């Protein structure tokens, strides 16, 4: 896979975002960030195993307290969500993400995955904050 393949894939994703009425402004190299409903969504494109991939992610909480109750709830939720998983990072960031292969990725599939990631964030953010404290992403990045 070449950098040109990744750039062509980026053109495809940019087109999907434009069709959805979302601003295709770059946040970094091969990365977009924007508000999507009540959450902030990150779209990043990368190459792995000779193929293009897109990762859709949202930060649910920052500056929270990782507790056994939180980890137990996240493990349960990871078995219940349709697509993706919750992740706890060392700097006390809780996110949810899913990764899709670029090959054959249709606009409808991309949109559905984005809606799923945003829905999980919107559905579980307050509940998880009540367990662990911290700040919701929507509090950190107001509209």
mmCIF file of C-alpha atoms in Angstrom:
data_model
loop_
_atom_site.group_PDB
_atom_site.id
_atom_site.type_symbol
_atom_site.label_atom_id
_atom_site.label_comp_id
_atom_site.label_asym_id
_atom_site.label_seq_id
_atom_site.Cartn_x
_atom_site.Cartn_y
_atom_site.Cartn_z
ATOM 1 C CA UNK A 1 0.000 0.000 0.000
ATOM 2 C CA UNK A 2 1.264 3.464 -0.817
ATOM 3 C CA UNK A 3 0.699 6.931 0.578
ATOM 4 C CA UNK A 4 -1.349 7.536 -2.588
ATOM 5 C CA UNK A 5 -3.742 4.744 -1.569
ATOM 6 C CA UNK A 6 -4.226 6.375 1.821
ATOM 7 C CA UNK A 7 -4.762 9.766 0.143
ATOM 8 C CA UNK A 8 -7.392 8.271 -2.200
ATOM 9 C CA UNK A 9 -9.106 6.698 0.812
ATOM 10 C CA UNK A 10 -8.998 10.071 2.557
ATOM 11 C CA UNK A 11 -10.705 11.641 -0.486
ATOM 12 C CA UNK A 12 -13.447 8.999 -0.185
ATOM 13 C CA UNK A 13 -13.962 9.677 3.537
ATOM 14 C CA UNK A 14 -13.938 13.442 2.910
ATOM 15 C CA UNK A 15 -16.713 12.904 0.351
ATOM 16 C CA UNK A 16 -18.735 10.871 2.865
ATOM 17 C CA UNK A 17 -18.376 13.643 5.462
ATOM 18 C CA UNK A 18 -19.426 16.324 2.965
ATOM 19 C CA UNK A 19 -22.455 14.236 1.945
ATOM 20 C CA UNK A 20 -23.377 14.035 5.647
ATOM 21 C CA UNK A 21 -23.122 17.814 6.004
ATOM 22 C CA UNK A 22 -20.104 17.583 8.316
ATOM 23 C CA UNK A 23 -17.069 19.856 8.062
ATOM 24 C CA UNK A 24 -14.169 17.868 6.583
ATOM 25 C CA UNK A 25 -11.560 20.044 8.324
ATOM 26 C CA UNK A 26 -8.365 18.256 9.234
ATOM 27 C CA UNK A 27 -7.443 17.979 12.900
ATOM 28 C CA UNK A 28 -4.112 16.379 12.064
ATOM 29 C CA UNK A 29 -2.610 14.279 9.325
ATOM 30 C CA UNK A 30 -5.314 11.896 8.075
ATOM 31 C CA UNK A 31 -7.544 12.927 10.976
ATOM 32 C CA UNK A 32 -10.784 14.865 11.448
ATOM 33 C CA UNK A 33 -12.544 16.040 14.617
ATOM 34 C CA UNK A 34 -15.986 17.603 14.952
ATOM 35 C CA UNK A 35 -19.105 17.720 17.080
ATOM 36 C CA UNK A 36 -21.608 15.054 16.147
ATOM 37 C CA UNK A 37 -24.791 15.423 18.145
ATOM 38 C CA UNK A 38 -23.782 15.868 21.786
ATOM 39 C CA UNK A 39 -20.360 14.311 21.412
ATOM 40 C CA UNK A 40 -17.019 15.056 19.795
ATOM 41 C CA UNK A 41 -16.085 12.486 17.172
ATOM 42 C CA UNK A 42 -12.609 11.757 15.859
ATOM 43 C CA UNK A 43 -12.129 10.114 12.467
ATOM 44 C CA UNK A 44 -8.614 8.882 11.766
ATOM 45 C CA UNK A 45 -7.291 7.057 8.734
ATOM 46 C CA UNK A 46 -4.252 4.801 8.798
ATOM 47 C CA UNK A 47 -2.500 1.933 7.096
ATOM 48 C CA UNK A 48 -2.002 -1.461 8.728
ATOM 49 C CA UNK A 49 -1.245 -4.886 7.264
ATOM 50 C CA UNK A 50 -1.060 -3.383 3.793
ATOM 51 C CA UNK A 51 -4.605 -1.971 3.895
ATOM 52 C CA UNK A 52 -6.393 1.284 4.707
ATOM 53 C CA UNK A 53 -8.473 1.536 7.880
ATOM 54 C CA UNK A 54 -10.690 4.163 9.498
ATOM 55 C CA UNK A 55 -11.098 4.513 13.252
ATOM 56 C CA UNK A 56 -14.097 6.347 14.675
ATOM 57 C CA UNK A 57 -13.666 7.380 18.296
ATOM 58 C CA UNK A 58 -15.169 9.589 20.936
ATOM 59 C CA UNK A 59 -13.964 10.641 24.357
ATOM 60 C CA UNK A 60 -16.613 10.007 26.997
ATOM 61 C CA UNK A 61 -14.790 11.133 30.141
ATOM 62 C CA UNK A 62 -11.625 12.928 31.177
ATOM 63 C CA UNK A 63 -10.080 13.248 34.623
ATOM 64 C CA UNK A 64 -12.180 10.459 36.129
ATOM 65 C CA UNK A 65 -11.353 7.936 38.855
ATOM 66 C CA UNK A 66 -10.870 4.415 37.500
ATOM 67 C CA UNK A 67 -12.648 2.136 39.979
ATOM 68 C CA UNK A 68 -13.569 -1.511 40.100
ATOM 69 C CA UNK A 69 -17.235 -0.522 39.625
ATOM 70 C CA UNK A 70 -16.339 1.384 36.456
ATOM 71 C CA UNK A 71 -14.189 -1.416 35.026
ATOM 72 C CA UNK A 72 -16.898 -3.974 35.794
ATOM 73 C CA UNK A 73 -19.523 -1.824 34.046
ATOM 74 C CA UNK A 74 -17.272 -1.267 31.013
ATOM 75 C CA UNK A 75 -16.565 -4.975 30.664
ATOM 76 C CA UNK A 76 -20.319 -5.635 30.689
ATOM 77 C CA UNK A 77 -20.973 -2.846 28.168
ATOM 78 C CA UNK A 78 -18.219 -4.168 25.884
ATOM 79 C CA UNK A 79 -20.231 -7.383 25.568
ATOM 80 C CA UNK A 80 -23.470 -5.502 24.855
ATOM 81 C CA UNK A 81 -22.500 -2.828 22.299
ATOM 82 C CA UNK A 82 -23.015 -3.764 18.677
ATOM 83 C CA UNK A 83 -19.772 -2.436 17.293
ATOM 84 C CA UNK A 84 -16.650 -1.156 19.053
ATOM 85 C CA UNK A 85 -15.294 -1.101 22.577
ATOM 86 C CA UNK A 86 -14.624 1.122 25.565
ATOM 87 C CA UNK A 87 -10.991 1.948 26.336
ATOM 88 C CA UNK A 88 -9.338 3.400 29.445
ATOM 89 C CA UNK A 89 -6.067 5.234 28.834
ATOM 90 C CA UNK A 90 -3.321 5.871 31.370
ATOM 91 C CA UNK A 91 -4.000 9.620 31.413
ATOM 92 C CA UNK A 92 -7.555 9.073 32.768
ATOM 93 C CA UNK A 93 -9.354 9.319 29.449
ATOM 94 C CA UNK A 94 -12.254 6.996 28.718
ATOM 95 C CA UNK A 95 -13.121 6.587 25.064
ATOM 96 C CA UNK A 96 -15.206 4.432 22.793
ATOM 97 C CA UNK A 97 -14.069 3.475 19.308
ATOM 98 C CA UNK A 98 -14.548 1.182 16.384
ATOM 99 C CA UNK A 99 -12.268 0.439 13.436
ATOM 100 C CA UNK A 100 -13.475 -0.388 9.935
ATOM 101 C CA UNK A 101 -11.546 -1.696 6.930
ATOM 102 C CA UNK A 102 -11.303 0.785 4.087
ATOM 103 C CA UNK A 103 -11.614 -1.745 1.307
ATOM 104 C CA UNK A 104 -15.186 -1.706 0.022
ATOM 105 C CA UNK A 105 -16.348 0.678 2.755
ATOM 106 C CA UNK A 106 -19.705 2.093 1.692
ATOM 107 C CA UNK A 107 -21.045 5.462 2.739
ATOM 108 C CA UNK A 108 -24.020 3.861 4.528
ATOM 109 C CA UNK A 109 -21.721 1.609 6.580
ATOM 110 C CA UNK A 110 -19.503 4.554 7.502
ATOM 111 C CA UNK A 111 -22.539 6.618 8.552
ATOM 112 C CA UNK A 112 -23.989 3.742 10.592
ATOM 113 C CA UNK A 113 -20.685 3.250 12.422
ATOM 114 C CA UNK A 114 -20.443 6.983 13.179
ATOM 115 C CA UNK A 115 -23.992 6.999 14.498
ATOM 116 C CA UNK A 116 -23.240 3.941 16.651
ATOM 117 C CA UNK A 117 -20.137 5.521 18.205
ATOM 118 C CA UNK A 118 -21.979 8.786 18.900
ATOM 119 C CA UNK A 119 -24.993 6.923 20.273
ATOM 120 C CA UNK A 120 -22.872 4.934 22.721
ATOM 121 C CA UNK A 121 -21.236 8.129 23.936
ATOM 122 C CA UNK A 122 -24.567 9.911 24.311
ATOM 123 C CA UNK A 123 -26.257 6.915 25.949
ATOM 124 C CA UNK A 124 -23.620 5.970 28.524
ATOM 125 C CA UNK A 125 -21.635 9.160 29.226
ATOM 126 C CA UNK A 126 -23.746 10.398 32.154
ATOM 127 C CA UNK A 127 -24.050 6.917 33.693
ATOM 128 C CA UNK A 128 -20.293 6.367 33.562
ATOM 129 C CA UNK A 129 -19.633 9.828 34.990
ATOM 130 C CA UNK A 130 -21.946 9.020 37.907
ATOM 131 C CA UNK A 131 -19.771 5.959 38.613
ATOM 132 C CA UNK A 132 -16.329 7.486 38.117
ATOM 133 C CA UNK A 133 -16.669 11.275 38.179
ATOM 134 C CA UNK A 134 -14.739 13.367 35.695
ATOM 135 C CA UNK A 135 -15.832 15.581 32.843
ATOM 136 C CA UNK A 136 -17.899 14.695 29.788
ATOM 137 C CA UNK A 137 -16.406 15.594 26.422
ATOM 138 C CA UNK A 138 -19.371 17.857 25.684
ATOM 139 C CA UNK A 139 -18.435 19.861 28.809
ATOM 140 C CA UNK A 140 -14.864 20.229 27.556
ATOM 141 C CA UNK A 141 -15.800 21.083 23.959
ATOM 142 C CA UNK A 142 -18.989 23.141 24.152
ATOM 143 C CA UNK A 143 -20.932 23.754 20.948
#
